[in-house]
Amino acid sequence: MMPFRFEWLWSDVLVWLLVAGAVGLALYTRARPHLRAPWSRVARSPSGMAAATVLVPFVLIGLLDSLHYRAALPSSDGKVIYATAVRSALDRVLEPLRATREKTYSAPFATHLYAKETVQLPDGREARIYPRLRHGGAHLADPHAERGRDVALKAFRGLTFALMLWLVVVIGVCAMRARHTAADIESVWRGIWQGRSEVPWRAVFCALGMLFVVIGPVIALAPHYHVLGTDKVGQDVLYQALKSIRTGLVIGMLATLVMLPFALVLGVMAGYFKGWIDDLIQYLYTTLSSIPGVLLIAAAVLMMQVYIENNSELFPSTEIRADVRLLALCVILGVTSWTGLCRLLRGEVLKLREMEYIQAAHAFGVSHWRIMMRHLTPNVMHIVMIALVMDFSGLVLAEAVLSYVGVGVDPSMISFGTMINSARLEMAREPMVWWSLAAAFVFMLTLVLAANLFADAVRDAFDPRLIIAGGRP
Amino acid sequence: MFPYRHGIVLLILAFTAGCSESPWNNPYSAAAATENTLYTSFAERPKHLDPVQSYAENEYAFIANIYQPPLQYHYLKRPYELIPFGAESVPRPVYLDAAGKTLPDSVPAERVAFSEYVIRVRQGVRYQPHPALALDESGKLRYHALSPAELRGIDTLADFRHTGTRELVAGDYVHQIKRLAHPRLHSPILQLMTEYIVGLKEYAAMLAGEAAALPEDKTVDLTRHELAGARIIDRYTYAVRVRGKYPQFAYWLAMPFFAPVPPEADRFYGQPGLAQKNISLDWYPLGTGPYMLTVNNPNRQMVLERNPYYRDQAETYPAEGEPADAASGLLQDAGKTLPFIDKVVFSLEKEQIPYWNKFLQGYYDASGIASDTFDQAVQFSGQGDVTLSDDMIRRGIRLQTSLATSVFYLGFNMRDPVVGNVDGGSGERRRKLRLAISIAVDQEEFISIFRNGRGVPSHGPIPPGIFGHREPDEAGINPYVYEWRNGQPQRKSIEQAKKLLAEAGYPNGRDAKTGEPLLLHLDTTSSGADSKARLDWYIRQFQKLGVQLVIRATDFNRLQDKLRRGTAQLYFLGWNADYPDPENFLFLLHGPQGRARTQGENASNYRNAEYDQLFDRMKHMANGAERQAIIDRMIAILRHDAPWVWSFFPKDYTLHHAWVHNGKPNQIANNGLKYQRLDPALRAVKRREWNPPVVWPLALVTALLVIGTLPAIAAFRRRERSTAVAAQS
Amino acid sequence: MTAYIIRRLIYGVFVLIGVNVLTFALFFFVNSPDDVARAQLGAKRVTPEAVEKWKRERGYHKPLFLNEKSTGIGRVTETVFFDKSVRLFAFQFGASDQGRNIGYDISTRMWPSLAVQVPAFVIGLAVYITFALLMAFFRATYIDFWGVVLCVLMMSISALFYIIGGQFIFGKLWNLVPISGYDSGFDAIKFLALPVLIGIISGIGGNARWYRTIFLEEINKDYVRTARAKGLSEVRVLFRHVLQNAMIPILTGVVVVIPLLFMGALITESFFGIPGLGSYTIDAISQQDFAIVRAMVFLGSVLYIIGLILTDISYTLVDPRVRFS
């Protein structure tokens, strides 16, 4: 018997399809130099590569969090029954963070609760004190005296380990480059360090170094302390921030992706056929884009809520309900954003269809469908690629705002939006509870900044003249 | 940096515009600083201000100070006591038999066919100045035949130049009772009152029939039809006849539903064209109370000003109260004429942080305490007493605590096949499941995390301060959930809950037969920043038993809809008392009021024959030992059956600034404004003291800008030269 | 030109019809009239009779699209759709589900919205263009590089953080401006300073970077080189040639949003307690007052279409070569 059963949520399926698609595309591209060219231009952009390096851990965390399962419950008679609660592989990895709940707020690295509580002393009297945390720093006998040293020591250990690992990676890459170019390691290293290498390894190493410097100590400290504190119900904030990543990624990627087929088909059709088909499609997207986005999203999300309520037997667990709502949000965000892409594609196809090779295809009697599939679509894919990466950061930011308005993700789902929303009241506390907000800020900023820089590199590599204005409600 | 430059220009503009001696961040006009004005807020725009329609606390905050029902609650005395307000005295019901003959007071409830309340109205009471009552030179009502031309240029009620008043008469009270049945108005208590007020049902049906025949822009004229149950005896006396014995009716007489409304108001507001401009009685009240609404901008600000005629009523500040009131200075103003404050400004404040910060800056005069601001304001002394934090004491802020007359509960739907008591032999198993959950959901922790201790765990449905409540001492605790240890109630251990769960057929949260984990559903509303934390917490409570809880967070409509259809399983609700009588709480579990069957308030659809029978007996009784005994028995039944997880009674903490006097929280009445007194001079001083603008950052930014531009200018010069040269070469 | 505008207007009407059908379908699928009635009647003691009465009064008792019971034109006109949607075309917004007149509310609430939006827009545009011009002027230097980095950094921060941070620092820490609120007339300035400032700062990253791209595109064109070769100073080149020719792409993005300034800023207004149309919309969403939401959707669509037409017109003004037939 299996100790668990995979639970494929809808968004998981889409995420893994996306991964499969990306891998397939990469293999396809590899063999074709003309397709590879823009990507190697991306690979030569220092900021783009540094951003990509930072994005990798985010994507890995997101993927890990997209593997859901239901654990088997202990049973005596051999019949396997699975729990209703859906967990992800990331939850399993972060079990020490997820399970170590405190009662309520505690500051980063704290050993005591943030607020005083009435506690019954052994002698029967009651006192108002800061109680010890159940988990954070629980291994310390005398936290006041030992904590500073303990934190520094553990952080140092983590740091050393991280730096060593970094060195290994750097030397490994240098050695590989050396093998490849038949030069000695030292000259390769010097080349990289002076920024002469074709792929900007220096930027990658710097970004990687910074990542390791942060991640190393955190990994060393996280099992013993709440590195980013705990929230109102005592949940580790670091855990929440890590869980928010998947929500952000899913919204950022899937929202554009789910509507992509429509945008592509309609955009290409409008540009290719012109005439009444063009008019109809233009009418469709003008209508959709003239509705204020927030209102359309609000209506759609509320509608989804009604559907979930009325068919609650279809969604046996909180996670599944939240997932369906997340997907609905992606779809509706896609609806509000595909019109721009559709317009761009139409414009590009209008230009392309006058090209000689398309005219020639006409003359040879190639069917419309085939012309669109074989000749037009591949030639507008760079626009799709740019739109995909450019929209990403805007969508992640939009999620936060929508959750504030109350039409974002399900309240039980951890996301940057829900984190900010529940943390904004904490600013009024005295002493202020700043860590939830700060954690959401830092994680979100890192993700969006890296995504923006990467998107810039992609745009510059594919079509530097294409202007896509950002900006979203 | 560039954007700041414009910001500074704006800021400078702002401060030259404002007055220099007033703090920069004063949200009110500088001139108003020393006026006798109370500043407070409202969080949500009121939906109705018409006294027959309004039934929400945030609306009562206004209209309870504008309208004058026959009765009111004593401001200081506890338990709550009814005293006259618009009436001369508190009426005593006269009991009548079916033939209309007077019965002695001691007669048993079953024999009473009607009770008649004869109410004598105070003389010389006058309405606030209002255009509906304005007379022209010839003594006719000035604004009762408005032409479209006259309506032009009128956007708010204040645009009518003339106002008038008239004396309050008994007929106005009767008119309001008729208005309960008005087909255009939706009185939330019409349904309930048709069961009591004689002839109201027929009256409503008759009006509805008449209204259906009228064209759309016309409405029925109530003055043309008499209501059997409410008659005018003379100019200052009227009588209301209710069916049977209904002692709670006196409490209803203290609510705005029974406040006087002059028929002129209906006629005035009913004129075509006014409703389009949002000018209606629902937005511009017309009353005889201490205050009148002069600015009505629910998007920003509502202002109550003193009704100039109210002091003629010579209502005085009470001279007696609770024993502690004299010591806390609440009796200093005894005998002085009410009201004290000239003007009350309600500003719209939806977000909690700005509200709290403005309170600390002195721009709001009173504030509640939210969970997030609690630690800043309040600390517990060693003995567990609540005191203010040092910072608050330094500011002269005072704290008052009171138990709200409300109850929160986690209800089980008794029609549900898993947790309910559907017919069949297995009721006992499900009862044990409910009890196990009752033990597992740790109210003490909930109160401590989410309410910072502002609440007491409940052992039954009746909150403290209401007759029938018993303190949770050794005899008064809920023995199914608590046990008496070390001189205080202790929640039973989770092991005991697990044992009950096993007895219910779910050892370790798994069905004993199939091995499937037990899955329960909680329907609740999810709004506010706290909701996620709260939902997480609930899941954790059920996890302690190994039970999986699925939370269906939804909006309020849908929750109500589910309760109505009886399809919810667990749900979270609260109830706020209409009046301080145990009947108003016990009826929430009265079988015939089942939500799914009769749309009543019993959302759990709980039904117990003995309980229902006792309820009918208890309902008519006067408070006393006999009533207490019946209530004790009823609560024992409830605790045994556990249709609710008894959650908690909320406690309200209110903070007042030093310049506010006579504040005492009153959970039932909302007309406390007239008792409050202010010291505006002190307030002006404190505001200046607390809000010195910090200017150095501005100076710093300016300096940085200057320093930052110097190298840029140099670079600019250099570049200018070089490109010019490059272009020439 | 006139014929073109008329054609665009007619097209706009068709778009609005589409918008109306879509929103109507969406909203009535979300909340049946029963739900609306219950939401508005409150929580305590609501009876089915009261719900029925409320629906009848507001006209929600009629069939949604087609009235089978009626005859002739009444089959179409005596429906909820006709009542609630078609009337919008005459700008008769009717009463909100709470009973207030929506048209009146919109007419009073649009002023505070404009008071925030117009200064933020005008000053913001000036700031963004100046910033972008500076970066274009110093292109390929460290000033440009760090300017772009700063822009990307600033556009990676959620607007929520700007608002929360701004209120905290300027309102609470430094006591410089009231934390929230609004006043009419000249007193409004002290309330508006912070929202306007935050509105500008939160937009600086994305906009300045976008304008910079446009300017750079223009700078690399031949005529600019020619102008420079003629010996014109860089400043003259930037302002006379580049700025003028970059106007078309800037206008495309800018003119279309001008009418939408009426709609207000959703988040800013509700954080700062400004009684404009943005907070009106947010309130309507959270209270599920769909009559208001429908009216706002309609208004937003109308303004968007006006924006599109304005954009077309402004092209002809900026660039005489553009002619519409």
mmCIF file with all atom_site columns, N, CA and C in Angstrom, chain B residues 631-677:
data_model
loop_
_atom_site.group_PDB
_atom_site.id
_atom_site.type_symbol
_atom_site.label_atom_id
_atom_site.label_alt_id
_atom_site.label_comp_id
_atom_site.label_asym_id
_atom_site.label_entity_id
_atom_site.label_seq_id
_atom_site.pdbx_PDB_ins_code
_atom_site.Cartn_x
_atom_site.Cartn_y
_atom_site.Cartn_z
_atom_site.occupancy
_atom_site.B_iso_or_equiv
_atom_site.pdbx_formal_charge
_atom_site.auth_seq_id
_atom_site.auth_comp_id
_atom_site.auth_asym_id
_atom_site.auth_atom_id
_atom_site.pdbx_PDB_model_num
ATOM 1   N N  . ILE B 1 631 ? -36.348 29.056 34.143 1.00 0.00 ? 631 ILE B N  1
ATOM 2   C CA . ILE B 1 631 ? -35.223 29.326 33.237 1.00 0.00 ? 631 ILE B CA 1
ATOM 3   C C  . ILE B 1 631 ? -34.078 28.356 33.525 1.00 0.00 ? 631 ILE B C  1
ATOM 4   N N  . ASP B 1 632 ? -33.809 28.105 34.800 1.00 0.00 ? 632 ASP B N  1
ATOM 5   C CA . ASP B 1 632 ? -32.745 27.157 35.156 1.00 0.00 ? 632 ASP B CA 1
ATOM 6   C C  . ASP B 1 632 ? -33.001 25.798 34.518 1.00 0.00 ? 632 ASP B C  1
ATOM 7   N N  . ARG B 1 633 ? -34.227 25.384 34.588 1.00 0.00 ? 633 ARG B N  1
ATOM 8   C CA . ARG B 1 633 ? -34.577 24.080 34.011 1.00 0.00 ? 633 ARG B CA 1
ATOM 9   C C  . ARG B 1 633 ? -34.384 24.105 32.482 1.00 0.00 ? 633 ARG B C  1
ATOM 10  N N  . MET B 1 634 ? -34.800 25.209 31.876 1.00 0.00 ? 634 MET B N  1
ATOM 11  C CA . MET B 1 634 ? -34.665 25.316 30.417 1.00 0.00 ? 634 MET B CA 1
ATOM 12  C C  . MET B 1 634 ? -33.198 25.253 30.018 1.00 0.00 ? 634 MET B C  1
ATOM 13  N N  . ILE B 1 635 ? -32.362 25.961 30.774 1.00 0.00 ? 635 ILE B N  1
ATOM 14  C CA . ILE B 1 635 ? -30.940 25.993 30.421 1.00 0.00 ? 635 ILE B CA 1
ATOM 15  C C  . ILE B 1 635 ? -30.307 24.628 30.649 1.00 0.00 ? 635 ILE B C  1
ATOM 16  N N  . ALA B 1 636 ? -30.776 23.932 31.685 1.00 0.00 ? 636 ALA B N  1
ATOM 17  C CA . ALA B 1 636 ? -30.264 22.579 31.910 1.00 0.00 ? 636 ALA B CA 1
ATOM 18  C C  . ALA B 1 636 ? -30.580 21.686 30.709 1.00 0.00 ? 636 ALA B C  1
ATOM 19  N N  . ILE B 1 637 ? -31.778 21.846 30.156 1.00 0.00 ? 637 ILE B N  1
ATOM 20  C CA . ILE B 1 637 ? -32.136 21.056 28.968 1.00 0.00 ? 637 ILE B CA 1
ATOM 21  C C  . ILE B 1 637 ? -31.195 21.391 27.814 1.00 0.00 ? 637 ILE B C  1
ATOM 22  N N  . LEU B 1 638 ? -30.964 22.699 27.636 1.00 0.00 ? 638 LEU B N  1
ATOM 23  C CA . LEU B 1 638 ? -30.109 23.123 26.523 1.00 0.00 ? 638 LEU B CA 1
ATOM 24  C C  . LEU B 1 638 ? -28.694 22.578 26.685 1.00 0.00 ? 638 LEU B C  1
ATOM 25  N N  . ARG B 1 639 ? -28.180 22.652 27.907 1.00 0.00 ? 639 ARG B N  1
ATOM 26  C CA . ARG B 1 639 ? -26.813 22.180 28.114 1.00 0.00 ? 639 ARG B CA 1
ATOM 27  C C  . ARG B 1 639 ? -26.719 20.689 27.831 1.00 0.00 ? 639 ARG B C  1
ATOM 28  N N  . HIS B 1 640 ? -27.735 19.980 28.208 1.00 0.00 ? 640 HIS B N  1
ATOM 29  C CA . HIS B 1 640 ? -27.748 18.540 27.975 1.00 0.00 ? 640 HIS B CA 1
ATOM 30  C C  . HIS B 1 640 ? -27.786 18.238 26.481 1.00 0.00 ? 640 HIS B C  1
ATOM 31  N N  . ASP B 1 641 ? -28.633 18.964 25.768 1.00 0.00 ? 641 ASP B N  1
ATOM 32  C CA . ASP B 1 641 ? -28.812 18.667 24.338 1.00 0.00 ? 641 ASP B CA 1
ATOM 33  C C  . ASP B 1 641 ? -27.723 19.288 23.475 1.00 0.00 ? 641 ASP B C  1
ATOM 34  N N  . ALA B 1 642 ? -27.110 20.349 23.973 1.00 0.00 ? 642 ALA B N  1
ATOM 35  C CA . ALA B 1 642 ? -26.013 21.031 23.277 1.00 0.00 ? 642 ALA B CA 1
ATOM 36  C C  . ALA B 1 642 ? -26.305 21.356 21.817 1.00 0.00 ? 642 ALA B C  1
ATOM 37  N N  . PRO B 1 643 ? -27.368 22.126 21.562 1.00 0.00 ? 643 PRO B N  1
ATOM 38  C CA . PRO B 1 643 ? -27.602 22.531 20.175 1.00 0.00 ? 643 PRO B CA 1
ATOM 39  C C  . PRO B 1 643 ? -26.616 23.608 19.712 1.00 0.00 ? 643 PRO B C  1
ATOM 40  N N  . TRP B 1 644 ? -26.004 24.282 20.648 1.00 0.00 ? 644 TRP B N  1
ATOM 41  C CA . TRP B 1 644 ? -24.974 25.260 20.338 1.00 0.00 ? 644 TRP B CA 1
ATOM 42  C C  . TRP B 1 644 ? -23.706 24.852 21.066 1.00 0.00 ? 644 TRP B C  1
ATOM 43  N N  . VAL B 1 645 ? -22.565 25.242 20.488 1.00 0.00 ? 645 VAL B N  1
ATOM 44  C CA . VAL B 1 645 ? -21.356 25.295 21.298 1.00 0.00 ? 645 VAL B CA 1
ATOM 45  C C  . VAL B 1 645 ? -21.405 26.663 21.959 1.00 0.00 ? 645 VAL B C  1
ATOM 46  N N  . TRP B 1 646 ? -21.596 26.665 23.263 1.00 0.00 ? 646 TRP B N  1
ATOM 47  C CA . TRP B 1 646 ? -21.731 27.952 23.952 1.00 0.00 ? 646 TRP B CA 1
ATOM 48  C C  . TRP B 1 646 ? -20.410 28.678 23.826 1.00 0.00 ? 646 TRP B C  1
ATOM 49  N N  . SER B 1 647 ? -20.401 29.796 23.145 1.00 0.00 ? 647 SER B N  1
ATOM 50  C CA . SER B 1 647 ? -19.121 30.432 22.870 1.00 0.00 ? 647 SER B CA 1
ATOM 51  C C  . SER B 1 647 ? -18.796 31.499 23.894 1.00 0.00 ? 647 SER B C  1
ATOM 52  N N  . PHE B 1 648 ? -19.175 32.717 23.628 1.00 0.00 ? 648 PHE B N  1
ATOM 53  C CA . PHE B 1 648 ? -18.788 33.727 24.607 1.00 0.00 ? 648 PHE B CA 1
ATOM 54  C C  . PHE B 1 648 ? -19.738 34.917 24.568 1.00 0.00 ? 648 PHE B C  1
ATOM 55  N N  . PHE B 1 649 ? -19.710 35.666 25.687 1.00 0.00 ? 649 PHE B N  1
ATOM 56  C CA . PHE B 1 649 ? -20.404 36.946 25.755 1.00 0.00 ? 649 PHE B CA 1
ATOM 57  C C  . PHE B 1 649 ? -19.350 38.027 25.589 1.00 0.00 ? 649 PHE B C  1
ATOM 58  N N  . PRO B 1 650 ? -19.466 38.873 24.585 1.00 0.00 ? 650 PRO B N  1
ATOM 59  C CA . PRO B 1 650 ? -18.423 39.883 24.374 1.00 0.00 ? 650 PRO B CA 1
ATOM 60  C C  . PRO B 1 650 ? -18.438 40.953 25.463 1.00 0.00 ? 650 PRO B C  1
ATOM 61  N N  . LYS B 1 651 ? -17.275 41.484 25.701 1.00 0.00 ? 651 LYS B N  1
ATOM 62  C CA . LYS B 1 651 ? -17.125 42.558 26.669 1.00 0.00 ? 651 LYS B CA 1
ATOM 63  C C  . LYS B 1 651 ? -16.692 43.781 25.892 1.00 0.00 ? 651 LYS B C  1
ATOM 64  N N  . ASP B 1 652 ? -17.283 44.916 26.159 1.00 0.00 ? 652 ASP B N  1
ATOM 65  C CA . ASP B 1 652 ? -16.897 46.122 25.433 1.00 0.00 ? 652 ASP B CA 1
ATOM 66  C C  . ASP B 1 652 ? -15.983 46.984 26.284 1.00 0.00 ? 652 ASP B C  1
ATOM 67  N N  . TYR B 1 653 ? -14.900 47.435 25.674 1.00 0.00 ? 653 TYR B N  1
ATOM 68  C CA . TYR B 1 653 ? -14.015 48.373 26.348 1.00 0.00 ? 653 TYR B CA 1
ATOM 69  C C  . TYR B 1 653 ? -14.143 49.704 25.628 1.00 0.00 ? 653 TYR B C  1
ATOM 70  N N  . THR B 1 654 ? -14.370 50.737 26.371 1.00 0.00 ? 654 THR B N  1
ATOM 71  C CA . THR B 1 654 ? -14.469 52.049 25.753 1.00 0.00 ? 654 THR B CA 1
ATOM 72  C C  . THR B 1 654 ? -13.440 52.969 26.372 1.00 0.00 ? 654 THR B C  1
ATOM 73  N N  . LEU B 1 655 ? -12.785 53.760 25.536 1.00 0.00 ? 655 LEU B N  1
ATOM 74  C CA . LEU B 1 655 ? -11.820 54.736 26.026 1.00 0.00 ? 655 LEU B CA 1
ATOM 75  C C  . LEU B 1 655 ? -12.391 56.128 25.818 1.00 0.00 ? 655 LEU B C  1
ATOM 76  N N  . HIS B 1 656 ? -12.239 56.971 26.821 1.00 0.00 ? 656 HIS B N  1
ATOM 77  C CA . HIS B 1 656 ? -12.651 58.368 26.703 1.00 0.00 ? 656 HIS B CA 1
ATOM 78  C C  . HIS B 1 656 ? -11.458 59.252 26.959 1.00 0.00 ? 656 HIS B C  1
ATOM 79  N N  . HIS B 1 657 ? -11.381 60.341 26.243 1.00 0.00 ? 657 HIS B N  1
ATOM 80  C CA . HIS B 1 657 ? -10.351 61.323 26.557 1.00 0.00 ? 657 HIS B CA 1
ATOM 81  C C  . HIS B 1 657 ? -10.738 62.079 27.817 1.00 0.00 ? 657 HIS B C  1
ATOM 82  N N  . ALA B 1 658 ? -9.744  62.750 28.374 1.00 0.00 ? 658 ALA B N  1
ATOM 83  C CA . ALA B 1 658 ? -9.969  63.431 29.651 1.00 0.00 ? 658 ALA B CA 1
ATOM 84  C C  . ALA B 1 658 ? -11.040 64.509 29.556 1.00 0.00 ? 658 ALA B C  1
ATOM 85  N N  . TRP B 1 659 ? -11.251 65.032 28.351 1.00 0.00 ? 659 TRP B N  1
ATOM 86  C CA . TRP B 1 659 ? -12.196 66.137 28.233 1.00 0.00 ? 659 TRP B CA 1
ATOM 87  C C  . TRP B 1 659 ? -13.633 65.686 28.014 1.00 0.00 ? 659 TRP B C  1
ATOM 88  N N  . VAL B 1 660 ? -13.845 64.387 28.035 1.00 0.00 ? 660 VAL B N  1
ATOM 89  C CA . VAL B 1 660 ? -15.210 63.880 27.891 1.00 0.00 ? 660 VAL B CA 1
ATOM 90  C C  . VAL B 1 660 ? -15.700 63.425 29.262 1.00 0.00 ? 660 VAL B C  1
ATOM 91  N N  . HIS B 1 661 ? -16.851 63.908 29.653 1.00 0.00 ? 661 HIS B N  1
ATOM 92  C CA . HIS B 1 661 ? -17.389 63.534 30.960 1.00 0.00 ? 661 HIS B CA 1
ATOM 93  C C  . HIS B 1 661 ? -18.698 62.778 30.802 1.00 0.00 ? 661 HIS B C  1
ATOM 94  N N  . ASN B 1 662 ? -19.041 62.073 31.853 1.00 0.00 ? 662 ASN B N  1
ATOM 95  C CA . ASN B 1 662 ? -20.326 61.361 31.955 1.00 0.00 ? 662 ASN B CA 1
ATOM 96  C C  . ASN B 1 662 ? -20.472 60.195 30.980 1.00 0.00 ? 662 ASN B C  1
ATOM 97  N N  . GLY B 1 663 ? -19.368 59.680 30.458 1.00 0.00 ? 663 GLY B N  1
ATOM 98  C CA . GLY B 1 663 ? -19.517 58.536 29.569 1.00 0.00 ? 663 GLY B CA 1
ATOM 99  C C  . GLY B 1 663 ? -19.770 57.277 30.376 1.00 0.00 ? 663 GLY B C  1
ATOM 100 N N  . LYS B 1 664 ? -20.835 56.581 30.067 1.00 0.00 ? 664 LYS B N  1
ATOM 101 C CA . LYS B 1 664 ? -21.073 55.280 30.686 1.00 0.00 ? 664 LYS B CA 1
ATOM 102 C C  . LYS B 1 664 ? -21.707 54.380 29.642 1.00 0.00 ? 664 LYS B C  1
ATOM 103 N N  . PRO B 1 665 ? -21.064 53.265 29.360 1.00 0.00 ? 665 PRO B N  1
ATOM 104 C CA . PRO B 1 665 ? -21.614 52.427 28.298 1.00 0.00 ? 665 PRO B CA 1
ATOM 105 C C  . PRO B 1 665 ? -22.976 51.878 28.663 1.00 0.00 ? 665 PRO B C  1
ATOM 106 N N  . ASN B 1 666 ? -23.879 51.953 27.723 1.00 0.00 ? 666 ASN B N  1
ATOM 107 C CA . ASN B 1 666 ? -25.209 51.409 27.920 1.00 0.00 ? 666 ASN B CA 1
ATOM 108 C C  . ASN B 1 666 ? -25.481 50.481 26.754 1.00 0.00 ? 666 ASN B C  1
ATOM 109 N N  . GLN B 1 667 ? -25.631 49.201 27.052 1.00 0.00 ? 667 GLN B N  1
ATOM 110 C CA . GLN B 1 667 ? -25.675 48.220 25.973 1.00 0.00 ? 667 GLN B CA 1
ATOM 111 C C  . GLN B 1 667 ? -27.031 48.147 25.298 1.00 0.00 ? 667 GLN B C  1
ATOM 112 N N  . ILE B 1 668 ? -28.050 48.600 25.974 1.00 0.00 ? 668 ILE B N  1
ATOM 113 C CA . ILE B 1 668 ? -29.379 48.450 25.404 1.00 0.00 ? 668 ILE B CA 1
ATOM 114 C C  . ILE B 1 668 ? -29.812 49.734 24.714 1.00 0.00 ? 668 ILE B C  1
ATOM 115 N N  . ALA B 1 669 ? -29.563 50.852 25.364 1.00 0.00 ? 669 ALA B N  1
ATOM 116 C CA . ALA B 1 669 ? -30.010 52.116 24.791 1.00 0.00 ? 669 ALA B CA 1
ATOM 117 C C  . ALA B 1 669 ? -28.892 52.740 23.986 1.00 0.00 ? 669 ALA B C  1
ATOM 118 N N  . ASN B 1 670 ? -29.250 53.554 23.014 1.00 0.00 ? 670 ASN B N  1
ATOM 119 C CA . ASN B 1 670 ? -28.252 54.226 22.200 1.00 0.00 ? 670 ASN B CA 1
ATOM 120 C C  . ASN B 1 670 ? -28.384 55.733 22.291 1.00 0.00 ? 670 ASN B C  1
ATOM 121 N N  . ASN B 1 671 ? -29.173 56.202 23.255 1.00 0.00 ? 671 ASN B N  1
ATOM 122 C CA . ASN B 1 671 ? -29.426 57.639 23.283 1.00 0.00 ? 671 ASN B CA 1
ATOM 123 C C  . ASN B 1 671 ? -28.579 58.347 24.326 1.00 0.00 ? 671 ASN B C  1
ATOM 124 N N  . GLY B 1 672 ? -27.327 57.915 24.475 1.00 0.00 ? 672 GLY B N  1
ATOM 125 C CA . GLY B 1 672 ? -26.482 58.457 25.544 1.00 0.00 ? 672 GLY B CA 1
ATOM 126 C C  . GLY B 1 672 ? -25.860 59.807 25.247 1.00 0.00 ? 672 GLY B C  1
ATOM 127 N N  . LEU B 1 673 ? -25.984 60.304 24.022 1.00 0.00 ? 673 LEU B N  1
ATOM 128 C CA . LEU B 1 673 ? -25.283 61.545 23.679 1.00 0.00 ? 673 LEU B CA 1
ATOM 129 C C  . LEU B 1 673 ? -25.693 62.716 24.558 1.00 0.00 ? 673 LEU B C  1
ATOM 130 N N  . LYS B 1 674 ? -26.972 62.745 24.896 1.00 0.00 ? 674 LYS B N  1
ATOM 131 C CA . LYS B 1 674 ? -27.458 63.925 25.606 1.00 0.00 ? 674 LYS B CA 1
ATOM 132 C C  . LYS B 1 674 ? -26.867 64.043 27.003 1.00 0.00 ? 674 LYS B C  1
ATOM 133 N N  . TYR B 1 675 ? -26.345 62.948 27.546 1.00 0.00 ? 675 TYR B N  1
ATOM 134 C CA . TYR B 1 675 ? -25.794 62.990 28.903 1.00 0.00 ? 675 TYR B CA 1
ATOM 135 C C  . TYR B 1 675 ? -24.341 63.439 28.928 1.00 0.00 ? 675 TYR B C  1
ATOM 136 N N  . GLN B 1 676 ? -23.667 63.379 27.788 1.00 0.00 ? 676 GLN B N  1
ATOM 137 C CA . GLN B 1 676 ? -22.225 63.621 27.785 1.00 0.00 ? 676 GLN B CA 1
ATOM 138 C C  . GLN B 1 676 ? -21.910 65.107 27.836 1.00 0.00 ? 676 GLN B C  1
ATOM 139 N N  . ARG B 1 677 ? -20.748 65.388 28.447 1.00 0.00 ? 677 ARG B N  1
ATOM 140 C CA . ARG B 1 677 ? -20.326 66.782 28.563 1.00 0.00 ? 677 ARG B CA 1
ATOM 141 C C  . ARG B 1 677 ? -18.868 66.874 28.128 1.00 0.00 ? 677 ARG B C  1
#
